[in-house]
mmCIF file of C-alpha atoms in Angstrom:
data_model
loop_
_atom_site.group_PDB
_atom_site.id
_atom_site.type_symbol
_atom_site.label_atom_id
_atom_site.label_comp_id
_atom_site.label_asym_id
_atom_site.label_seq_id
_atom_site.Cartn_x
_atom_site.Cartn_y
_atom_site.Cartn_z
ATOM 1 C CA UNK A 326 44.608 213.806 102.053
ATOM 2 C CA UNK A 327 46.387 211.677 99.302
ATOM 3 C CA UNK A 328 49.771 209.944 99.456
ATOM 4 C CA UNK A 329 51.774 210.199 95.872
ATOM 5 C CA UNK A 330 53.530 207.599 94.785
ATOM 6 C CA UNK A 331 56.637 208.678 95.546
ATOM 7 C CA UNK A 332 55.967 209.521 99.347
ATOM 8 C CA UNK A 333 54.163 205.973 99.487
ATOM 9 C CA UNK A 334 57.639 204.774 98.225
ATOM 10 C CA UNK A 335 59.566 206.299 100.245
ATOM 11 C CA UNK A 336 57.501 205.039 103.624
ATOM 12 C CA UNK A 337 57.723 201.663 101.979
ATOM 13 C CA UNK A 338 61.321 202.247 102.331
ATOM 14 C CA UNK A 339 61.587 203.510 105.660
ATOM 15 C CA UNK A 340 59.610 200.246 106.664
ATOM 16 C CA UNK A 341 61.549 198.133 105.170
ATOM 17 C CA UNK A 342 64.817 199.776 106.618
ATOM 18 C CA UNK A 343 62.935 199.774 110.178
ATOM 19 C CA UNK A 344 62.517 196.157 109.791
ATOM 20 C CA UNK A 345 65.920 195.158 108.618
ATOM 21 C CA UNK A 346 67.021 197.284 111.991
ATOM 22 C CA UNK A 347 64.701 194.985 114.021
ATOM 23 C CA UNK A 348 65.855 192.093 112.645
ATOM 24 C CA UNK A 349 69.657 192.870 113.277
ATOM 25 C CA UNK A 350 68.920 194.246 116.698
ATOM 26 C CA UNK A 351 66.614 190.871 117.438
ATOM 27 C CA UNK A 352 69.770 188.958 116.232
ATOM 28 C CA UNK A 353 72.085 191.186 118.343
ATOM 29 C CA UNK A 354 69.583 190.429 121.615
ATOM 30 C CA UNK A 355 69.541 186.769 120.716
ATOM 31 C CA UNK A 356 73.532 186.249 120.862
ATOM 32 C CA UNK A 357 74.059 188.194 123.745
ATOM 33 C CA UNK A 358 71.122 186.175 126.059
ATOM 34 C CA UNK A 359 73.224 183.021 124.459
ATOM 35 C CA UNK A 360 76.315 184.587 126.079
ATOM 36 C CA UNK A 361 74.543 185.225 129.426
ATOM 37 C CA UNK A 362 73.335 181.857 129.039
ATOM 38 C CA UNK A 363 76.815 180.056 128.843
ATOM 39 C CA UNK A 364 78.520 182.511 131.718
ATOM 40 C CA UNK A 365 76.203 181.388 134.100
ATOM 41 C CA UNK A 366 76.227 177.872 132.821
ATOM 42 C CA UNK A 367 79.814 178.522 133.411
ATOM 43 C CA UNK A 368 79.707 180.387 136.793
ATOM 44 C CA UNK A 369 77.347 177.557 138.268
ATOM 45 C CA UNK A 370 79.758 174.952 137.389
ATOM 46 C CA UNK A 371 82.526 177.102 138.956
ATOM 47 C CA UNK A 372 80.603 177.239 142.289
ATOM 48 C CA UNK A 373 80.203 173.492 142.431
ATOM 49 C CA UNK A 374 83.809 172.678 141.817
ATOM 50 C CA UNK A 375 84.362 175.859 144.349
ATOM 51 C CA UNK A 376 82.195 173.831 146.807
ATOM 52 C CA UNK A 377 83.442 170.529 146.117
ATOM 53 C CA UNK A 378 87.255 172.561 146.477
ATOM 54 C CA UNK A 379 86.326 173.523 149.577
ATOM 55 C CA UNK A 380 84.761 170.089 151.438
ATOM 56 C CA UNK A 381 88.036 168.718 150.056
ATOM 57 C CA UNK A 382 89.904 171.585 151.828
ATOM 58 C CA UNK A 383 88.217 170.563 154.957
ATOM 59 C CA UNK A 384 89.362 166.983 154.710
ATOM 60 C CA UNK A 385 92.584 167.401 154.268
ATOM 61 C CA UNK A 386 92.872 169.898 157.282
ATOM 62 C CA UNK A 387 90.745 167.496 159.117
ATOM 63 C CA UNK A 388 93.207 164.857 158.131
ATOM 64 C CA UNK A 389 96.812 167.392 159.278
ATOM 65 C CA UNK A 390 95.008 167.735 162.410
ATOM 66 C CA UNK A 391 94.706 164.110 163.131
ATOM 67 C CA UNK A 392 98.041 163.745 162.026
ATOM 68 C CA UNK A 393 99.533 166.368 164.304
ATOM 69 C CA UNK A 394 97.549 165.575 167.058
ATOM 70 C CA UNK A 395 98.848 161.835 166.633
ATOM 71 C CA UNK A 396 102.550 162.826 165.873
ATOM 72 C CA UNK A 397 102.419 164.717 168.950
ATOM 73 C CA UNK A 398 101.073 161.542 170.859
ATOM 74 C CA UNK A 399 103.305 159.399 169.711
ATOM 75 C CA UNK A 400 106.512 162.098 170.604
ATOM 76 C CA UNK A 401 105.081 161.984 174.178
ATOM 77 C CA UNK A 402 105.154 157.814 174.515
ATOM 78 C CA UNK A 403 107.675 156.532 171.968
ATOM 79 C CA UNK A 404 110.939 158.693 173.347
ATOM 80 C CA UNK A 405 112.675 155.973 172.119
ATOM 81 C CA UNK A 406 111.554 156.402 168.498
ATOM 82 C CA UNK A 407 112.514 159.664 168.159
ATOM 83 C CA UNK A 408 113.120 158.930 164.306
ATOM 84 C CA UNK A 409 110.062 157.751 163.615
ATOM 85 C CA UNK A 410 108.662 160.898 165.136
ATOM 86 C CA UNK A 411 110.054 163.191 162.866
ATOM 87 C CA UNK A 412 108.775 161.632 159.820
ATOM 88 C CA UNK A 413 105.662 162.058 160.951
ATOM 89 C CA UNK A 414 106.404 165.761 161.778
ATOM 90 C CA UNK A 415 107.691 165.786 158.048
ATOM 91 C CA UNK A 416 104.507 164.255 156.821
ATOM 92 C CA UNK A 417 102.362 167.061 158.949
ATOM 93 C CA UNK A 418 104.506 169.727 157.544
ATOM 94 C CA UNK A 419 103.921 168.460 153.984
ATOM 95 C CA UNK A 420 100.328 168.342 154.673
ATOM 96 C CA UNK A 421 100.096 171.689 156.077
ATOM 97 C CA UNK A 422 101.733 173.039 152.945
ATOM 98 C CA UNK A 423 99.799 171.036 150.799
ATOM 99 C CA UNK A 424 96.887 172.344 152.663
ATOM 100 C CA UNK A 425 98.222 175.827 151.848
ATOM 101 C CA UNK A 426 98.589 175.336 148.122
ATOM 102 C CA UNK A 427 94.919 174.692 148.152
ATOM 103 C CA UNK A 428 94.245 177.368 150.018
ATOM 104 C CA UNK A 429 95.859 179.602 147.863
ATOM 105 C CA UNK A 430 94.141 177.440 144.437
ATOM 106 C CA UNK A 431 90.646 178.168 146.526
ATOM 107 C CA UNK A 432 91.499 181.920 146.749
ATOM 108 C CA UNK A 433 92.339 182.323 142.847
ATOM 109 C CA UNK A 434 89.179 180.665 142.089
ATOM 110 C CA UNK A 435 87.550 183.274 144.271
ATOM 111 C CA UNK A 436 88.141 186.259 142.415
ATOM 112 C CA UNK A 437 87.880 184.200 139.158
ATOM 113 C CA UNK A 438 84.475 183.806 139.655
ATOM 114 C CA UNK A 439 84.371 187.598 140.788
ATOM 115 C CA UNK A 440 86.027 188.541 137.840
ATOM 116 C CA UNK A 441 83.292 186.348 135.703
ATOM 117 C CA UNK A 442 80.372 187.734 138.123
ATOM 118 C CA UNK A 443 81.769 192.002 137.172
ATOM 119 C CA UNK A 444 82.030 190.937 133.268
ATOM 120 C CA UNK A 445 78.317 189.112 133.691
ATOM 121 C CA UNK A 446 77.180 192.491 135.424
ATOM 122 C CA UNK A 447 78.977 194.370 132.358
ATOM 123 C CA UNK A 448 77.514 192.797 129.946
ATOM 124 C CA UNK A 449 73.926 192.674 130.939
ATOM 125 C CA UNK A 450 74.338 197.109 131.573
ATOM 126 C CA UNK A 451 75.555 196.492 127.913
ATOM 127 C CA UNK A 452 72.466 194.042 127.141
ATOM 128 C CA UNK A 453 70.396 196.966 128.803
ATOM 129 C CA UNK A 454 71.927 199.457 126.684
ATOM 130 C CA UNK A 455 70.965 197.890 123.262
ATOM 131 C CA UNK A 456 67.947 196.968 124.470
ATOM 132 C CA UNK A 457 67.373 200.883 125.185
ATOM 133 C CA UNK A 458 69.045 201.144 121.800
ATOM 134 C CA UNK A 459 66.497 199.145 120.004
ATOM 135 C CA UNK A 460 63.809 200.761 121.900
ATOM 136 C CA UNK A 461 64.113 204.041 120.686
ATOM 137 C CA UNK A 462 64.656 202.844 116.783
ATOM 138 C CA UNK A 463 60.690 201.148 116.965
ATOM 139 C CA UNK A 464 58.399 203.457 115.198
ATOM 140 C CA UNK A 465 56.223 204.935 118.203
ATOM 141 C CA UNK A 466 52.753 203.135 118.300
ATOM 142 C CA UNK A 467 49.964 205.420 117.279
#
């Protein structure tokens, strides 16, 4: 069986066409493992300052309970300084509030970093689905 010249041109096309569509879906594969790359560069970072967030968390309810406990000390045997007293009640309350503004700056980073984890999950199911994509556009292998 022969090939004429025009069928031999036209598979030279096809060929060429099939490699152009490797090349672009190669490209598309490369970017989005780049983008992968940099959200979990990105999430890991996140998790450290989450981490280092939360030992400073600790501290600082470490410290309002030392401070309580010491305000509440100090109520017991200074009756006579009852003004100094309640600064140091103020100061506890401060802390305690100050200690629930990080709270609530430890629970937005929270679902940050779940809201980066469900668009790392979407994007490799989309990763997956060019990849599936590109699979199907290879010429089968004889």
């Amino acid at each position: 069986m022969t090939t004429t010249s025009n069928e031999a041109q036209a598979l030279i096309a096809r060929m060429d066409n099939l490699r152009e569509d490797q090349d672009v879906a190669f490209a598309t594969l490369c970017d989005a493992r780049d983008h992968i790359r940099d959200i979990n560069i990105w999430t890991r970072r996140c998790d450290r300052n989450m981490t280092k967030l939360d030992g400073k968390v600790a501290r600082v309810e470490q410290k309002t309970d030392k401070a309580l406990g010491l305000a509440v000390q100090a109520g017991e045997k200074l009756d006579a300084l009852d003004g100094r007293v309640a600064v140091l009640e103020t100061d506890v309350k401060e802390l305690k509030t100050d200690v629930a503004v990080l709270k609530t700056d430890v629970s937005e980073l929270k679902v940050d970093v779940s809201e980066l984890k469900t668009v790392v999950k979407s994007d490799l199911i989309d990763v997956k689905a060019l990849l599936g994509e590109v699979l199907e556009r290879l010429p089968a292998k004889a």
